Amino acid sequence: MYGLGIIRGMGITLKHFVDTYVDDLRFLGKRYYDESSLKVRQGPKAAGAFTVQYPEEKLAMPERFRFVPFLLFEENEDGTTQDRCTSCGICSKVCPPQCIWIERTKDPVTKRPVPEPKDFHIDIDICMNCGYCAEFCPFDAIKMDHDYELSSYDRTSAHVFNKERLSKPVSYYASIRPNFFLAEEKVRAEENKKKAKQAEAKAKAKGGGKAKAAAPAPAAAAPAAVAEAPAPAAAPAASAADLDAAAKKKALAEKRKAMIAARKAKKGK
Amino acid sequence: MTDELKNPNIPVPAELEGTVTITTLDKLYNWSRRSSIFPMIFGLACCAIEMICAASSRFDLARFGMEVFRATPRQSDLMIVSGTVTKKMVPQIVRLYNQMPEPKYVMAMGACASGGGPFKEGYNVVSGIDKFIPVDVYVPGCPPTPQALIFGLIKLQEKIDQQSIKSVPWYNSDAIEAIPIPILGPDLIDPRQGSQIAREMAVATEAEA
Amino acid sequence: MAAPATPNTETEVLSLEEKFAGIASPDTREGYEGYIIAADKAEEVVKYIRDDLGYDYLSSVTGVDYLEDDHMEVVYHAFKTEGGPALNFKIQTDRENPRVPSITHLYPAAEFQEREAYDMYGILFDGHPDLRRILMWDDFEGWPMRKDWKEAYYEAETKPFKNRWPGGDVYRIEANNPFNKNVVYPEGFNLNGYNPLGDKTLYDMLNQYDRGGSNLKTDQIVVNIGPQHPSTHGVFRMVVRLDGENVNALKPVFGYLHRNHEKIGERNTWLMNMPYTDRLDYLTSMCNNHAYALTVEKMMGLEVPERADYIRVLMNELTRIASHLWATGFLLNDLGAFQTPMLYLIKNRELILDFFEATSGTRMMCNYSRFGGVAYDLPDTLRDENTMDWLHEMIHERLPRGLEELERFLSNNEIVRTRAIGLSPVTAQEAIALGMSGPMLRAAGVPYDVRRAEPYGIYDRFDFDIPVGTTGDVYDRYLVRVNEIRESIKILKQCLRDMPAKGDIMSVKPGYTHKVPAGEAYGRGENPKGELGFYCVSKGKGHPYRYHIRAPSFINLTGLEKLCVGTKIADVVVVLGSIDIVLGEVDR
Ligand code: SF4
Ligand code: SF4
Ligand code: SF4
């Protein structure tokens, strides 16, 4: 019969319409704004409308969810904090759109690099949330965040995240990715043990308990072993930035000139 | 609805409590505008897919009165620039923007529309639509998840809430000028920069000499 | 995967050498294969390759700029539709005045690809019917893919850029540019009196055809559909010339989403390209990752652990289902069944995306494959449910139920049938000649599927059918997609049954630098849209020297004009919907 297909199709629309109400009965009116029913509603067994009533209820992010990276810092018992990042630069090397800028700290006396970033910038207007930085950071110092509510009215000031904006405590990481955190801590603990053992062996080889006293490193943080040097706070960075501004401008002007010249050279050929 | 509109600063006589609602014109004006934003169907790239997902049944923009995506700029209030803005596309975007009636809002969705995104270095990519048209809300992410987009839309609603009918530019007597449309020449050309181009060129020739 | 030549091809290939001694010589460079053909005799040789050797399907055409060797090369990959490996041949030309004969009249599939090579490299194709810029606009200056062409935001030849670390001083790159925009003005440019060509050549081309029309004296009008149009599936533009309501000429215009994948890709390291492939066909990022990983694995000679291979298949087929659901939903949207079917179909897609999100971390841009395996193992739980249970429920219950509903809902709907049956049919020969692939090709009755024709990964282990159509009309394309969902479910069931419960997911230690031996490779996978190919050239460094993408939706559009001429204007959007394009891939 002509039109039968259409009628059948309408039957399906009707079914979709009724499904929600039937489902409502199943949840006894607790269909919305309820953690446990949200999970069922969002699963493969769901029936009827499966709308998430965002902002009131939020779809839980899976542990691996990634959105804009953040930096981890350890909170020591005495209230000080310790960046995990050693400014080794690997994340800025693997970043596909090259949106990580890291400034390494130099020891003011010895002029040797100190394993802690002076500043750390990520331009989130470039970041493609690929997760490579977190994947390849050897110190578990940069991780992908779960916080996606980042909208702003002004990007020039708000969208280049500096170290302060990026840093979050390890405990936050542990709360968003508990399984990853536990697994990583296990590995770190083992590594630390190994290192301690090696150091001990070395010390023994050198002979005497004299060197032994220097060996024991803080148990939790691996990079801390190297980070004995005084760690300058992030504060002086600001004044330095002011000083830099003029130099930067000059460099830019030169760059621009060079570019024009290069283009000309190309043209001339 | 009434809760949102009630103005607590205006005392209501006790005998009228519950029978009348007093509000300000601004509140009413903004409430009605923000609860029926018509976005334009304007998908540029990957982010557009998430925009469609946000409009479809799971995230359902209809809850905010935004489900009516209009195909023509002349009927829409909001342009969601959802994706990479290429130089080839910029003239069209500016033209569409000019065709939208006031009040109009622009949202830059995703890293690309905000600041160039992962393709920023490309020769056909514009680093952010705000170089050409004013943007009200930026939603970072690549792509922003539908929830992140909705968060941005809520921010936009908040922005609308703060406007006052007395000061909004579209009731001013001065006409709002259209943005000149960029030209696709040897590269993208912004007509607003005509004099600057000439100056640069002069500097370049001087440097050569 | 490494494609050992079957004895059959070997004898034939030998005969190519014999027949054209001195004209077609084997490519002897380290890591290269195929033949180099003398430009002046190319036509004869290509004709022989097509007619006598039986390589009837031209898959990819692209240019390569060998700056150090001071020559350019056009690389062709042709296949047989019965299956088997590629025949790869090249024509070389100098850089100063690059000219190569066009093979469009032999292989119509080459039309847009030759135009692209012209646009990117400035290679002139003699005898091409319509040699205009394709991705950039006509007035644009320069040949962007040439190795010595530098864009406004040029920083360094290769990544990583030196100024990011250790002295990382954050800046926005547009500050490099005098105008704060990434724009370069040529020397002596004067805006006053500047008069760009605009679309002149396009309209000239459009008006050059005269296909008659009705006997009535009518004016023909030109209508622009797009780039901002609700049914062009993105920023795609078609210029149609109408005679009444009938389309009598049509030209697609590309490039509104040209994001310079290839230029950026040649600056990236091998691994950095992986997340960029996500953004090609952004509905099928898992498949894109897989195809790219296959290509590089082929060059590096890497094996993939069994579990990783199964996971890849699992992801591919789920992606295929998600993509076909999306395509079908939007086809119906274009047919006038506005929104409702689409919303129903997106529901199941959302659930699949949940799985991707739990496994790889994002819904769309999965960045999941690595060279030698996959990035992560499957998660233990998904929304507090055991993942395997979730998958089981999904694959054995939910998706089949959704498919059945889809069929009941639409396949016999009289309106859909009236609109779609008989609309823009295409024959098998035409489809092959036009280089169509994927559901487009199969709907025309050619049972060609890369998973069968040249099995990659572990696809040879699965039992599945290749759905084909008969007439190649819009309805057939719809049916082929629906049936492919069914076959994918079949593969998924087998995959779930056979997948080893535990095992390695990487055959090598994960790392971010990769030494890829010098040479070339063409790797391909069967994407939901068709054959996705990557042509990579390595010089033994950490980044590709040439990185070309053979994008299925782009090449499927070669036939758009042929499909649309003679139909009504209202049907053009339906035909376009049935091709199922994704602009990220069309324009790259
Ligand atoms: S975040 Fe990790 S990879 Fe990046 S510099 Fe710090 S320690 Fe190195
Ligand atoms: S997520 Fe990817 S793009 Fe973003 S900062 Fe990390 S490596 Fe760079
Ligand atoms: S921000 Fe990311 S997802 Fe959005 S358009 Fe750009 S590349 Fe695509």
mmCIF file of C-alpha atoms and ligand atoms in Angstrom, chain B residues 45-47 82-84 109-113 117-119 141-144, chain C residues 259 279 365, ligand 3:
data_model
loop_
_atom_site.group_PDB
_atom_site.id
_atom_site.type_symbol
_atom_site.label_atom_id
_atom_site.label_comp_id
_atom_site.label_asym_id
_atom_site.label_seq_id
_atom_site.Cartn_x
_atom_site.Cartn_y
_atom_site.Cartn_z
ATOM 1 C CA ALA B 45 35.316 23.089 10.431
ATOM 2 C CA CYS B 46 35.627 20.387 13.039
ATOM 3 C CA CYS B 47 34.193 22.573 15.764
ATOM 4 C CA SER B 82 33.020 27.415 14.693
ATOM 5 C CA GLY B 83 36.269 26.461 13.141
ATOM 6 C CA THR B 84 39.354 27.524 11.303
ATOM 7 C CA MET B 109 34.374 28.676 19.168
ATOM 8 C CA GLY B 110 37.542 26.690 19.438
ATOM 9 C CA ALA B 111 41.209 27.482 19.346
ATOM 10 C CA CYS B 112 41.139 28.200 15.628
ATOM 11 C CA ALA B 113 38.504 30.881 15.662
ATOM 12 C CA GLY B 117 44.675 27.161 16.589
ATOM 13 C CA PRO B 118 46.974 24.366 15.522
ATOM 14 C CA PHE B 119 46.951 25.602 11.946
ATOM 15 C CA GLY B 141 39.387 24.020 23.228
ATOM 16 C CA CYS B 142 40.098 21.937 20.216
ATOM 17 C CA PRO B 143 37.294 21.190 19.829
ATOM 18 C CA PRO B 144 35.407 22.462 22.852
ATOM 19 C CA ARG C 259 44.371 24.651 6.291
ATOM 20 C CA ARG C 279 41.496 17.005 11.665
ATOM 21 C CA MET C 365 40.231 14.151 17.899
HETATM 22 S S1 SF4 D 3 39.832 24.414 17.124
HETATM 23 FE FE1 SF4 D 3 40.440 22.322 16.674
HETATM 24 S S2 SF4 D 3 38.514 21.262 16.378
HETATM 25 FE FE2 SF4 D 3 38.079 23.427 16.219
HETATM 26 S S3 SF4 D 3 38.238 23.901 14.049
HETATM 27 FE FE3 SF4 D 3 40.240 24.275 14.946
HETATM 28 S S4 SF4 D 3 41.339 22.366 14.630
HETATM 29 FE FE4 SF4 D 3 39.183 21.910 14.380
#
